[in-house]
Tab-separated table of C-alpha atoms and ligand atoms in Angstrom:
chain	number	residue	atom	x	y	z
G	10	MET	CA	13.978	-27.310	-22.692
G	11	ALA	CA	14.302	-25.159	-19.137
G	12	ALA	CA	11.761	-24.530	-16.394
G	13	HIS	CA	9.586	-21.709	-17.487
G	14	VAL	CA	8.887	-20.189	-13.850
G	15	VAL	CA	6.245	-17.074	-14.281
G	16	ILE	CA	6.251	-14.449	-11.867
G	17	VAL	CA	3.130	-12.187	-11.440
G	18	GLY	CA	3.825	-9.298	-9.483
G	19	GLY	CA	6.765	-7.221	-8.773
G	20	GLY	CA	6.651	-5.870	-4.662
G	21	PHE	CA	8.317	-7.005	-1.596
G	22	ALA	CA	6.800	-10.431	-2.738
G	23	GLY	CA	7.042	-11.186	-6.365
G	24	ALA	CA	10.737	-9.556	-7.121
G	25	GLY	CA	12.138	-11.084	-3.551
G	26	VAL	CA	11.240	-14.754	-5.270
G	27	ALA	CA	13.015	-13.537	-8.223
G	28	ARG	CA	15.912	-12.456	-6.966
G	29	ARG	CA	16.169	-15.757	-4.947
G	30	LEU	CA	15.574	-17.936	-7.260
G	31	GLU	CA	18.314	-16.419	-9.974
G	32	ARG	CA	20.407	-18.346	-7.370
G	33	LEU	CA	18.612	-20.683	-6.689
G	34	ALA	CA	17.819	-22.348	-9.468
G	35	PRO	CA	19.729	-21.305	-12.205
G	36	ASP	CA	19.080	-23.150	-15.242
G	37	ALA	CA	14.964	-22.011	-15.101
G	38	ARG	CA	13.580	-19.164	-17.008
G	39	ILE	CA	12.095	-16.074	-15.145
G	40	THR	CA	9.980	-14.122	-15.875
G	41	LEU	CA	8.431	-11.547	-14.106
G	42	VAL	CA	5.126	-9.387	-15.055
G	43	SER	CA	4.670	-6.178	-13.356
G	44	PRO	CA	2.816	-2.695	-13.880
G	45	ASP	CA	5.666	-1.016	-12.423
G	46	ASP	CA	9.173	-1.315	-13.444
G	47	HIS	CA	10.299	-0.802	-8.981
G	48	VAL	CA	9.400	-2.603	-5.772
G	49	LEU	CA	7.317	-0.084	-4.362
G	50	TYR	CA	7.935	0.367	-0.518
G	51	LEU	CA	4.597	0.680	0.706
G	52	PRO	CA	4.684	1.722	4.669
G	53	LEU	CA	6.415	5.386	2.788
G	54	LEU	CA	3.491	5.973	0.859
G	55	PRO	CA	2.414	8.602	3.490
G	56	GLN	CA	5.594	10.063	3.717
G	57	VAL	CA	5.591	10.891	-0.038
G	58	ALA	CA	1.507	12.049	0.116
G	59	ALA	CA	2.943	14.424	2.984
G	60	GLY	CA	5.878	15.315	0.964
G	61	VAL	CA	8.858	14.374	3.205
G	62	ILE	CA	10.268	12.640	0.360
G	63	PRO	CA	10.179	12.427	-3.471
G	64	PRO	CA	8.146	9.846	-4.820
G	65	ARG	CA	11.207	8.313	-6.641
G	66	ALA	CA	13.356	8.117	-3.013
G	67	ALA	CA	10.006	5.723	-2.130
G	68	THR	CA	10.803	3.205	-4.782
G	69	ILE	CA	13.607	0.625	-6.155
G	70	ALA	CA	14.381	0.011	-9.908
G	71	LEU	CA	13.508	-3.711	-10.095
G	72	ALA	CA	16.723	-3.220	-12.355
G	73	ARG	CA	19.346	-3.283	-9.936
G	74	ARG	CA	17.509	-5.524	-8.480
G	75	LEU	CA	17.118	-8.898	-10.513
G	76	ARG	CA	20.361	-10.156	-13.394
G	77	ARG	CA	18.782	-12.335	-15.481
G	78	THR	CA	15.011	-12.501	-15.471
G	79	ARG	CA	13.277	-11.140	-18.274
G	80	THR	CA	10.723	-8.846	-16.601
G	81	LEU	CA	7.771	-7.886	-18.731
G	82	PRO	CA	5.639	-5.133	-18.612
G	83	GLY	CA	2.150	-5.669	-17.666
G	84	ARG	CA	-0.813	-6.713	-15.784
G	85	ALA	CA	-1.947	-10.417	-15.867
G	86	VAL	CA	-5.160	-10.488	-16.232
G	87	GLY	CA	-6.346	-14.152	-15.945
G	88	VAL	CA	-4.729	-17.615	-14.780
G	89	ASP	CA	-5.644	-20.970	-17.186
G	90	PRO	CA	-4.734	-23.474	-14.326
G	91	ALA	CA	-5.925	-25.958	-16.181
G	92	ALA	CA	-3.313	-25.092	-19.108
G	93	ARG	CA	-0.890	-23.431	-16.992
G	94	ARG	CA	-1.721	-20.638	-18.881
G	95	VAL	CA	-1.500	-16.818	-17.467
G	96	LEU	CA	-2.870	-13.571	-19.768
G	97	VAL	CA	-1.249	-10.410	-19.463
G	98	ARG	CA	-1.816	-6.667	-20.691
G	99	THR	CA	0.950	-5.057	-21.050
G	100	ILE	CA	1.600	-1.619	-20.575
G	101	THR	CA	0.456	-0.483	-23.921
G	102	GLY	CA	-1.950	-2.562	-24.521
G	103	THR	CA	-1.297	-5.432	-25.734
G	104	ARG	CA	-2.205	-8.978	-24.733
G	105	GLU	CA	0.439	-11.859	-24.197
G	106	ASP	CA	-0.083	-15.430	-23.145
G	107	LEU	CA	2.129	-17.257	-20.996
G	108	SER	CA	2.899	-20.691	-20.785
G	109	TYR	CA	4.350	-22.043	-17.531
G	110	ASP	CA	6.107	-24.980	-15.689
G	111	HIS	CA	5.855	-22.994	-12.476
G	112	LEU	CA	3.755	-19.711	-11.341
G	113	VAL	CA	4.325	-18.168	-8.501
G	114	LEU	CA	1.174	-15.723	-7.613
G	115	ALA	CA	1.965	-11.539	-6.069
G	116	PRO	CA	0.522	-9.706	-6.676
G	117	GLY	CA	-0.330	-8.334	-3.816
G	118	SER	CA	-3.580	-5.660	-2.575
G	119	VAL	CA	-5.673	-3.162	-3.538
G	120	THR	CA	-8.555	-1.266	-1.562
G	121	LYS	CA	-10.915	-2.186	-0.349
G	122	VAL	CA	-14.349	-1.128	-1.318
G	123	MET	CA	-16.966	-1.122	0.887
G	124	ASP	CA	-20.455	-0.718	-0.690
G	125	ILE	CA	-21.196	3.286	0.441
G	126	PRO	CA	-22.239	5.668	-1.792
G	127	GLY	CA	-20.336	7.746	-3.478
G	128	LEU	CA	-17.134	5.741	-2.157
G	129	ARG	CA	-16.207	4.637	-5.190
G	130	GLU	CA	-16.508	8.308	-7.050
G	131	TYR	CA	-14.955	10.991	-3.912
G	132	GLY	CA	-12.955	8.475	-2.085
G	133	ARG	CA	-9.263	8.473	-2.889
G	134	GLY	CA	-6.497	6.034	-2.156
G	135	VAL	CA	-2.933	5.397	-0.817
G	136	LYS	CA	-2.169	3.105	-1.560
G	137	THR	CA	0.420	2.996	-5.456
G	138	LEU	CA	2.833	6.006	-5.943
G	139	ALA	CA	0.156	7.883	-8.233
G	140	GLU	CA	-2.315	7.740	-5.730
G	141	ALA	CA	-0.296	9.240	-2.863
G	142	ALA	CA	1.419	12.150	-5.808
G	143	PHE	CA	-1.706	12.504	-6.277
G	144	LEU	CA	-3.648	13.520	-3.374
G	145	ARG	CA	-0.395	15.759	-1.787
G	146	ASP	CA	-1.338	17.893	-5.281
G	147	HIS	CA	-5.168	17.150	-4.443
G	148	VAL	CA	-4.292	19.022	-0.824
G	149	LEU	CA	-2.160	21.335	-1.639
G	150	GLU	CA	-4.854	22.565	-4.345
G	151	GLN	CA	-7.563	22.435	-1.395
G	152	LEU	CA	-4.474	24.970	0.890
G	153	GLU	CA	-4.595	27.532	-2.861
G	154	LEU	CA	-7.915	27.303	-3.885
G	155	ALA	CA	-9.163	28.526	-0.301
G	156	ALA	CA	-6.363	30.989	0.493
G	157	ALA	CA	-7.807	32.646	-3.497
G	158	THR	CA	-11.785	31.927	-2.455
G	159	THR	CA	-13.923	34.952	-0.691
G	160	ASP	CA	-16.669	32.962	0.176
G	161	ALA	CA	-16.470	32.086	3.849
G	162	ALA	CA	-18.366	28.741	2.866
G	163	GLU	CA	-16.064	26.746	0.303
G	164	ARG	CA	-12.789	28.398	2.422
G	165	GLU	CA	-13.836	26.170	5.470
G	166	ARG	CA	-15.070	23.179	2.621
G	167	ARG	CA	-12.342	23.532	0.932
G	168	CYS	CA	-9.640	23.506	4.816
G	169	ARG	CA	-11.778	20.258	5.975
G	170	PHE	CA	-10.051	16.655	5.572
G	171	VAL	CA	-11.410	13.380	5.988
G	172	VAL	CA	-9.356	10.617	6.286
G	173	VAL	CA	-11.450	6.622	6.971
G	174	GLY	CA	-9.684	4.983	8.521
G	175	GLY	CA	-8.375	4.644	11.886
G	176	GLY	CA	-4.974	1.967	10.766
G	177	TYR	CA	-1.317	2.227	10.719
G	178	ALA	CA	-2.130	3.722	6.756
G	179	GLY	CA	-4.853	6.719	7.590
G	180	VAL	CA	-2.712	7.347	10.505
G	181	GLU	CA	0.047	8.322	9.077
G	182	THR	CA	-1.569	9.662	6.254
G	183	ALA	CA	-3.590	11.994	8.244
G	184	ALA	CA	-0.340	12.177	11.038
G	185	SER	CA	1.741	13.591	8.451
G	186	LEU	CA	-0.495	15.482	6.024
G	187	GLN	CA	-1.524	17.524	8.852
G	188	LEU	CA	1.702	18.807	9.075
G	189	MET	CA	2.164	19.761	5.739
G	190	THR	CA	-0.993	21.975	5.580
G	191	ARG	CA	-0.592	23.761	8.878
G	192	ALA	CA	3.486	24.773	7.600
G	193	LEU	CA	1.938	25.610	4.352
G	194	ALA	CA	-1.203	27.629	6.712
G	195	ARG	CA	1.462	29.524	8.399
G	196	ARG	CA	2.720	30.536	5.312
G	197	THR	CA	-0.126	31.742	2.806
G	198	ARG	CA	-1.408	34.746	2.910
G	199	GLY	CA	-4.945	34.894	3.038
G	200	LEU	CA	-5.540	31.993	5.562
G	201	ASP	CA	-5.604	31.113	8.642
G	202	PRO	CA	-4.337	27.969	10.541
G	203	ASP	CA	-6.978	27.358	12.768
G	204	LEU	CA	-9.800	26.573	10.068
G	205	VAL	CA	-7.208	23.787	8.827
G	206	ARG	CA	-9.278	20.965	9.929
G	207	TRP	CA	-8.536	17.123	9.618
G	208	HIS	CA	-10.497	14.437	11.011
G	209	VAL	CA	-9.766	10.914	11.565
G	210	VAL	CA	-13.354	8.191	11.306
G	211	GLN	CA	-12.071	5.327	13.075
G	212	HIS	CA	-15.241	1.989	12.710
G	213	ALA	CA	-13.572	0.704	15.828
G	214	PRO	CA	-13.578	1.636	19.826
G	215	GLU	CA	-9.075	2.349	19.258
G	216	LEU	CA	-6.587	3.674	16.843
G	217	MET	CA	-4.582	0.650	15.562
G	218	PRO	CA	-5.687	-1.897	17.970
G	219	GLY	CA	-3.608	-4.548	16.609
G	220	LEU	CA	-0.816	-2.370	18.625
G	221	GLY	CA	-2.867	-2.326	22.150
G	222	GLN	CA	-4.000	0.366	24.277
G	223	ARG	CA	-1.035	1.877	26.098
G	224	LEU	CA	-0.202	2.763	21.922
G	225	SER	CA	-3.362	3.754	21.348
G	226	GLU	CA	-4.031	6.430	23.495
G	227	ASP	CA	-0.534	6.606	22.706
G	228	THR	CA	-2.029	8.581	18.967
G	229	HIS	CA	-5.461	9.003	19.840
G	230	ARG	CA	-2.905	11.757	21.870
G	231	VAL	CA	-1.078	12.946	20.064
G	232	LEU	CA	-3.084	13.544	16.819
G	233	THR	CA	-6.157	15.059	19.649
G	234	ASP	CA	-3.046	17.602	20.322
G	235	ARG	CA	-2.633	18.313	17.172
G	236	GLY	CA	-6.008	18.987	16.613
G	237	VAL	CA	-6.891	16.400	14.241
G	238	VAL	CA	-10.652	15.480	15.088
G	239	VAL	CA	-10.148	11.124	16.174
G	240	ASP	CA	-14.472	10.118	15.552
G	241	LEU	CA	-13.932	6.448	16.894
G	242	GLY	CA	-16.335	4.310	16.517
G	243	THR	CA	-17.961	5.767	13.933
G	244	SER	CA	-18.432	5.278	9.930
G	245	LEU	CA	-18.250	6.512	6.759
G	246	THR	CA	-22.330	6.577	5.557
G	247	GLY	CA	-22.022	9.180	1.848
G	248	ALA	CA	-20.338	11.077	0.862
G	249	ASP	CA	-20.684	13.397	-2.269
G	250	ASP	CA	-18.241	15.910	-4.125
G	251	GLY	CA	-18.888	18.233	-1.388
G	252	SER	CA	-19.442	16.465	1.826
G	253	VAL	CA	-18.871	13.114	3.978
G	254	THR	CA	-22.153	11.910	6.102
G	255	LEU	CA	-20.750	9.764	9.391
G	256	SER	CA	-22.518	7.058	10.939
G	257	ASP	CA	-23.663	9.382	13.713
G	258	GLY	CA	-24.844	11.313	11.818
G	259	ARG	CA	-22.912	14.092	10.989
G	260	ARG	CA	-22.323	15.632	7.703
G	261	LEU	CA	-18.999	17.363	6.934
G	262	GLU	CA	-18.533	20.192	4.414
G	263	THR	CA	-15.609	18.350	2.303
G	264	ALA	CA	-13.579	18.261	-0.195
G	265	THR	CA	-10.924	15.401	0.633
G	266	LEU	CA	-11.930	12.083	1.717
G	267	ILE	CA	-9.172	10.249	2.099
G	268	TRP	CA	-9.958	5.679	2.261
G	269	THR	CA	-7.603	3.571	3.770
G	270	ALA	CA	-9.860	1.643	6.143
G	271	GLY	CA	-8.822	-1.649	4.781
G	272	VAL	CA	-6.622	-3.469	2.052
G	273	ALA	CA	-8.658	-6.637	-0.422
G	274	PRO	CA	-6.067	-9.682	-2.222
G	275	ASN	CA	-5.520	-8.373	-5.746
G	276	PRO	CA	-8.983	-9.502	-7.523
G	277	LEU	CA	-6.532	-12.050	-9.952
G	278	MET	CA	-6.801	-14.150	-7.019
G	279	SER	CA	-10.351	-14.797	-6.670
G	280	ARG	CA	-11.430	-14.591	-10.354
G	281	LEU	CA	-8.598	-18.262	-10.079
G	282	ASP	CA	-11.517	-20.946	-10.271
G	283	LEU	CA	-9.219	-22.015	-7.118
G	284	PRO	CA	-10.130	-22.158	-3.834
G	285	SER	CA	-9.526	-19.003	-0.890
G	286	THR	CA	-11.366	-16.771	2.037
G	287	HIS	CA	-11.427	-14.049	1.204
G	288	GLY	CA	-10.695	-13.156	-2.035
G	289	ALA	CA	-6.705	-14.823	-1.003
G	290	LEU	CA	-5.703	-18.086	-2.823
G	291	ASP	CA	-5.817	-20.580	-0.278
G	292	VAL	CA	-2.660	-21.751	0.008
G	293	GLY	CA	-0.764	-24.190	2.640
G	294	ALA	CA	2.557	-23.625	5.190
G	295	ASP	CA	4.999	-23.945	2.115
G	296	LEU	CA	3.040	-20.664	0.133
G	297	ALA	CA	1.857	-23.702	-2.375
G	298	ALA	CA	-1.922	-23.798	-3.515
G	299	ALA	CA	-4.211	-27.421	-3.198
G	300	ASP	CA	-3.737	-29.135	-6.050
G	301	HIS	CA	-1.630	-27.282	-7.494
G	302	PRO	CA	1.523	-28.015	-6.848
G	303	GLU	CA	2.995	-25.856	-9.630
G	304	ILE	CA	0.787	-22.173	-8.224
G	305	THR	CA	2.810	-20.510	-4.968
G	306	ALA	CA	1.038	-17.841	-3.758
G	307	LEU	CA	2.981	-15.142	-1.145
G	308	GLY	CA	2.772	-12.083	0.146
G	309	ASP	CA	-1.175	-10.307	0.681
G	310	ALA	CA	-2.691	-11.804	-2.570
G	311	ALA	CA	-2.174	-15.228	-0.754
G	312	SER	CA	-4.348	-16.622	1.921
G	313	VAL	CA	-1.106	-18.255	4.557
G	314	PRO	CA	-1.365	-19.993	7.265
G	315	ASP	CA	0.155	-18.876	10.522
G	316	LEU	CA	2.113	-21.474	12.435
G	317	THR	CA	3.100	-19.434	15.166
G	318	ASN	CA	-0.905	-18.991	15.926
G	319	PRO	CA	-2.701	-21.536	15.188
G	320	GLY	CA	-6.273	-21.076	13.216
G	321	HIS	CA	-5.019	-18.557	11.744
G	322	THR	CA	-3.592	-16.483	8.760
G	323	CYS	CA	-0.111	-13.721	7.922
G	324	PRO	CA	-1.926	-10.654	8.219
G	325	PRO	CA	-1.119	-8.937	4.650
G	326	THR	CA	2.574	-7.122	5.803
G	327	ALA	CA	5.476	-6.654	3.801
G	328	GLN	CA	6.686	-8.096	6.612
G	329	HIS	CA	5.487	-11.290	6.232
G	330	ALA	CA	5.930	-10.771	2.642
G	331	THR	CA	9.268	-10.129	2.453
G	332	ARG	CA	10.075	-13.057	4.810
G	333	GLN	CA	6.757	-15.264	2.212
G	334	ALA	CA	10.053	-14.445	-0.300
G	335	PRO	CA	12.734	-16.792	0.190
G	336	VAL	CA	11.134	-19.471	1.453
G	337	ALA	CA	8.784	-19.058	-2.189
G	338	ALA	CA	12.084	-19.069	-4.034
G	339	ALA	CA	12.924	-22.391	-2.006
G	340	ASN	CA	10.121	-23.710	-2.393
G	341	VAL	CA	10.040	-23.280	-6.168
G	342	ALA	CA	13.508	-24.615	-6.751
G	343	ALA	CA	12.769	-27.925	-4.996
G	344	ALA	CA	9.722	-27.992	-6.834
G	345	LEU	CA	11.483	-28.218	-9.977
G	346	ALA	CA	13.970	-30.347	-8.358
G	347	GLY	CA	11.375	-32.722	-7.163
G	348	ARG	CA	12.750	-32.958	-4.210
G	349	PRO	CA	10.616	-32.100	-0.870
G	350	THR	CA	9.766	-28.434	0.349
G	351	SER	CA	9.590	-26.270	3.494
G	352	ASP	CA	6.894	-24.399	5.378
G	353	TYR	CA	6.760	-20.430	6.353
G	354	ARG	CA	7.380	-20.085	10.234
G	355	HIS	CA	7.859	-16.651	10.628
G	356	ARG	CA	6.804	-14.442	14.291
G	357	ASP	CA	5.185	-10.833	13.599
G	358	LEU	CA	8.521	-8.677	14.620
G	359	GLY	CA	5.949	-5.952	15.487
G	360	LEU	CA	4.877	-2.399	13.518
G	361	VAL	CA	6.472	0.938	13.544
G	362	VAL	CA	4.193	3.657	13.084
G	363	ASP	CA	5.555	6.692	11.785
G	364	LEU	CA	3.149	10.246	13.179
G	365	GLY	CA	5.709	12.666	11.816
G	366	GLY	CA	8.429	15.065	12.989
G	367	THR	CA	9.636	13.388	16.182
G	368	ASP	CA	6.468	11.821	17.066
G	369	ALA	CA	6.222	7.835	16.662
G	370	VAL	CA	4.612	4.997	18.340
G	371	ALA	CA	6.679	1.266	17.692
G	372	LYS	CA	6.326	-2.376	19.020
G	373	PRO	CA	9.477	-3.382	18.681
G	374	PHE	CA	9.552	-6.773	19.800
G	375	GLY	CA	6.551	-6.698	22.518
G	376	ILE	CA	7.979	-3.600	23.644
G	377	ASP	CA	5.981	-0.167	23.794
G	378	LEU	CA	7.719	2.716	22.636
G	379	ALA	CA	6.222	6.364	21.629
G	380	GLY	CA	7.759	9.778	20.957
G	381	LEU	CA	11.272	10.423	19.627
G	382	PRO	CA	12.726	6.352	21.085
G	383	ALA	CA	10.117	5.811	19.061
G	384	GLN	CA	11.209	7.605	16.062
G	385	VAL	CA	14.225	6.242	15.281
G	386	VAL	CA	13.455	3.277	15.291
G	387	THR	CA	10.528	4.002	13.162
G	388	ARG	CA	13.709	5.352	10.524
G	389	GLY	CA	16.366	3.190	11.973
G	390	TYR	CA	13.946	-0.068	11.036
G	391	HIS	CA	13.036	1.822	7.082
G	392	LEU	CA	16.650	2.376	6.626
G	393	TRP	CA	17.311	-1.568	7.125
G	394	ALA	CA	13.972	-3.104	5.974
G	395	LEU	CA	14.225	-0.890	2.330
G	396	ARG	CA	18.187	-2.925	1.980
G	397	ALA	CA	19.350	-2.006	-1.453
G	398	PRO	CA	22.039	1.085	-0.403
G	399	ASP	CA	21.151	3.520	-2.930
G	400	ALA	CA	17.658	3.540	-1.409
G	401	VAL	CA	18.941	3.248	2.075
G	402	ALA	CA	20.822	6.475	0.564
G	403	ARG	CA	17.744	8.441	-1.134
G	404	VAL	CA	15.404	7.616	1.493
G	405	ALA	CA	17.784	9.282	4.236
G	406	THR	CA	19.166	12.095	2.257
G	407	ASN	CA	15.962	13.290	1.591
G	408	TRP	CA	14.321	12.975	5.700
G	409	ALA	CA	17.746	15.342	6.252
G	410	LEU	CA	17.045	17.955	3.599
G	411	HIS	CA	12.978	18.194	5.479
G	412	GLY	CA	14.497	18.455	8.375
G	413	VAL	CA	16.541	21.254	7.533
G	414	GLY	CA	14.559	22.558	4.813
G	415	GLY	CA	11.423	22.154	5.600
G	416	ASN	CA	8.547	20.954	2.971
G	417	ASN	CA	9.012	22.381	-0.348
G	418	ALA	CA	4.880	22.482	-0.834
G	419	VAL	CA	4.424	22.886	-4.448
G	420	ARG	CA	2.021	21.287	-6.855
G	421	LEU	CA	3.444	19.189	-9.953
G	422	GLY	CA	0.443	18.733	-12.043
G	423	PHE	CA	1.171	15.696	-13.654
G	424	PHE	CA	-1.869	14.404	-12.238
G	425	THR	CA	-4.826	17.360	-14.140
G	426	ASP	CA	-6.671	14.268	-16.278
G	427	THR	CA	-7.131	12.106	-13.632
G	428	SER	CA	-10.504	11.478	-12.140
G	429	GLY	CA	-8.388	10.146	-9.156
G	430	ARG	CA	-11.109	7.318	-8.255
G	431	LEU	CA	-9.670	4.310	-6.710
G	432	ALA	CA	-10.355	2.034	-9.889
G	433	GLU	CA	-9.039	4.239	-12.515
G	434	PHE	CA	-5.484	3.593	-9.839
G	435	GLU	CA	-5.851	0.333	-8.791
G	436	HIS	CA	-7.010	-1.109	-11.992
G	437	THR	CA	-9.546	-3.402	-10.262
G	438	ASP	CA	-12.294	-3.312	-13.450
G	439	ASP	CA	-8.943	-5.246	-15.698
G	440	TYR	CA	-9.686	-8.246	-14.740
G	441	LEU	CA	-11.117	-11.104	-16.651
G	442	THR	CA	-13.479	-13.252	-15.777
G	443	PRO	CA	-12.232	-17.404	-15.594
G	444	ALA	CA	-14.806	-18.170	-18.949
G	445	GLU	CA	-12.941	-15.352	-20.477
G	446	VAL	CA	-9.835	-16.601	-19.584
G	447	ARG	CA	-10.747	-19.592	-21.140
G	448	ALA	CA	-12.369	-18.460	-24.619
G	449	GLY	CA	-9.161	-17.171	-24.898
A	5	FAD	C1	0.168	3.038	3.497
A	5	FAD	C2	0.488	1.449	3.388
A	5	FAD	C3	1.753	1.816	4.669
A	5	FAD	C4	2.304	0.590	4.872
A	5	FAD	N1	2.748	-0.206	6.434
A	5	FAD	C5	3.186	-0.657	6.215
A	5	FAD	C6	4.220	-0.973	7.608
A	5	FAD	O1	4.789	-0.325	8.179
A	5	FAD	N2	4.690	-2.477	8.209
A	5	FAD	C7	4.484	-2.981	6.851
A	5	FAD	O2	4.363	-5.050	7.523
A	5	FAD	N3	2.997	-2.991	5.876
A	5	FAD	C8	3.064	-1.866	5.762
A	5	FAD	N4	2.329	-2.182	5.032
A	5	FAD	C9	1.344	-3.209	4.241
A	5	FAD	C10	2.888	-3.775	3.070
A	5	FAD	O3	2.711	-2.741	1.702
A	5	FAD	C11	1.700	-4.473	2.347
A	5	FAD	O4	2.025	-5.777	2.616
A	5	FAD	C12	3.226	-5.032	1.210
A	5	FAD	O5	3.500	-4.928	0.323
A	5	FAD	C13	2.996	-6.561	0.719
A	5	FAD	O6	3.335	-7.330	-0.292
A	5	FAD	P1	3.043	-8.409	-1.295
A	5	FAD	O7	4.693	-7.916	-2.778
A	5	FAD	O8	2.178	-9.017	-1.330
A	5	FAD	O9	2.356	-6.930	-3.003
A	5	FAD	P2	2.961	-5.191	-3.745
A	5	FAD	O10	3.675	-4.791	-1.959
A	5	FAD	O11	1.368	-4.259	-2.799
A	5	FAD	O12	3.138	-5.882	-5.044
A	5	FAD	C14	2.629	-6.336	-5.044
A	5	FAD	C15	3.575	-6.143	-6.934
A	5	FAD	O13	2.457	-6.735	-7.767
A	5	FAD	C16	1.909	-5.501	-9.254
A	5	FAD	N5	0.472	-5.764	-9.615
A	5	FAD	C17	-0.743	-5.365	-9.098
A	5	FAD	N6	-1.258	-6.693	-9.933
A	5	FAD	C18	-1.075	-7.066	-10.670
A	5	FAD	C19	-1.063	-7.848	-11.984
A	5	FAD	N7	-2.029	-7.777	-12.267
A	5	FAD	N8	0.655	-8.567	-12.456
A	5	FAD	C20	0.940	-8.072	-12.213
A	5	FAD	N9	1.409	-7.366	-11.333
A	5	FAD	C21	0.394	-6.885	-10.123
A	5	FAD	C22	2.188	-4.408	-7.991
A	5	FAD	O14	2.147	-3.591	-8.783
A	5	FAD	C23	3.532	-4.728	-6.930
A	5	FAD	O15	4.644	-4.388	-8.132
A	5	FAD	C24	1.578	-0.556	4.621
A	5	FAD	C25	1.043	-1.266	3.043
A	5	FAD	C26	0.145	1.172	2.498
A	5	FAD	C27	-0.391	0.535	1.786
């Protein structure tokens, strides 16, 4: 009988494995479990939140990438490695049990939530397409309500936006949304654009420490020149429905707390009863789990040794997830055929950070770039990394439309019944314990 390969997750890593495996293991039956029918290009989420591109432009349909893989729309909520079984809750809530000969785990990561009072209730994420679309509506709503109210204190509160996390996700989100709100406030009757205030709160002493001091300072300058308040060496200590409190004792009145202070591996991984590091499944350089050569893990959900940086593991980036996929697929095919596997090795190509308009910072191959040259590299990199020609055309066209026509700042109104909580959008409470999985 044909071997059954089950792939959990349809992101950069999982979809990449499925696509390659179709060719490398022509006799295998492949099932891909994912709640989404698309690969989400997460680096463009801040632009979705800011309306630079529409939500659909940040996606690549799985149906266009895969030919003979069976896709199962749902979420793997538990795995029993001993019985080689995956429990899936489909998007309609029914349960399916899948048996596998080889399992590929690539469910990515979720927003890392810390034990800060009010964070779970009032923090909003930028990790899923729905969160980005929700955030856009929420921010637009605040400006509308601010313009409509006669209460000066309420207007000020609604016009203040706080982003906690000064990594690339937080910086890009604050930078692109600040541009959107500034442009919108200028053309909204009854709203003083100077009232619109963005804050970036960063625990570390600099923004995006991985980019190096020079680009970090360039970013800081771009943001402060635009009026963004950057609080370094500061953290969030509490939040409620009308304010946030910071570690320096300040209390800021705000209706918007955007939380981007890190990611954590998908909760599924720490519930496997297999060795993990900070919640990511430990794998060897060949991406196989120790003592379980029939389990491969990659992307944000796996702790993969970085052979180019001994003693370290690969950081959770799209760059690594994308490049691990072909190695994982080749190793799954090799394992099925009883051939030796090979190791993953990739040297980081650098980072690109879009600050909106003509502002960006980038570090391709270790070279520091800022301003327009960095923006050319940044956008060029995204188009190259999207790969699928239809997605490239959609993103490039929307950039051009945005450049010419500006922001079509209208609320979609699809999220009126949503709490906006991180756990609701990211389904972090869905997972079963190993005992629950074994009990069936
Ligand atoms: C705002 C933002 C900006 C970023 N910018 C950059 C950047 O510029 N450069 C860069 O290199 N990286 C960037 N990253 C990081 C990058 O997006 C991730 O490292 C990358 O997406 C990881 O790929 P992955 O395939 O492991 O996970 P993902 O791309 O997250 O894919 C995981 C997939 O698994 C699915 N899934 C989740 N749970 C389950 C489950 N239980 N069962 C089945 N399927 C499941 C998800 O729906 C998704 O389809 C950014 C991230 C964010 C949030």
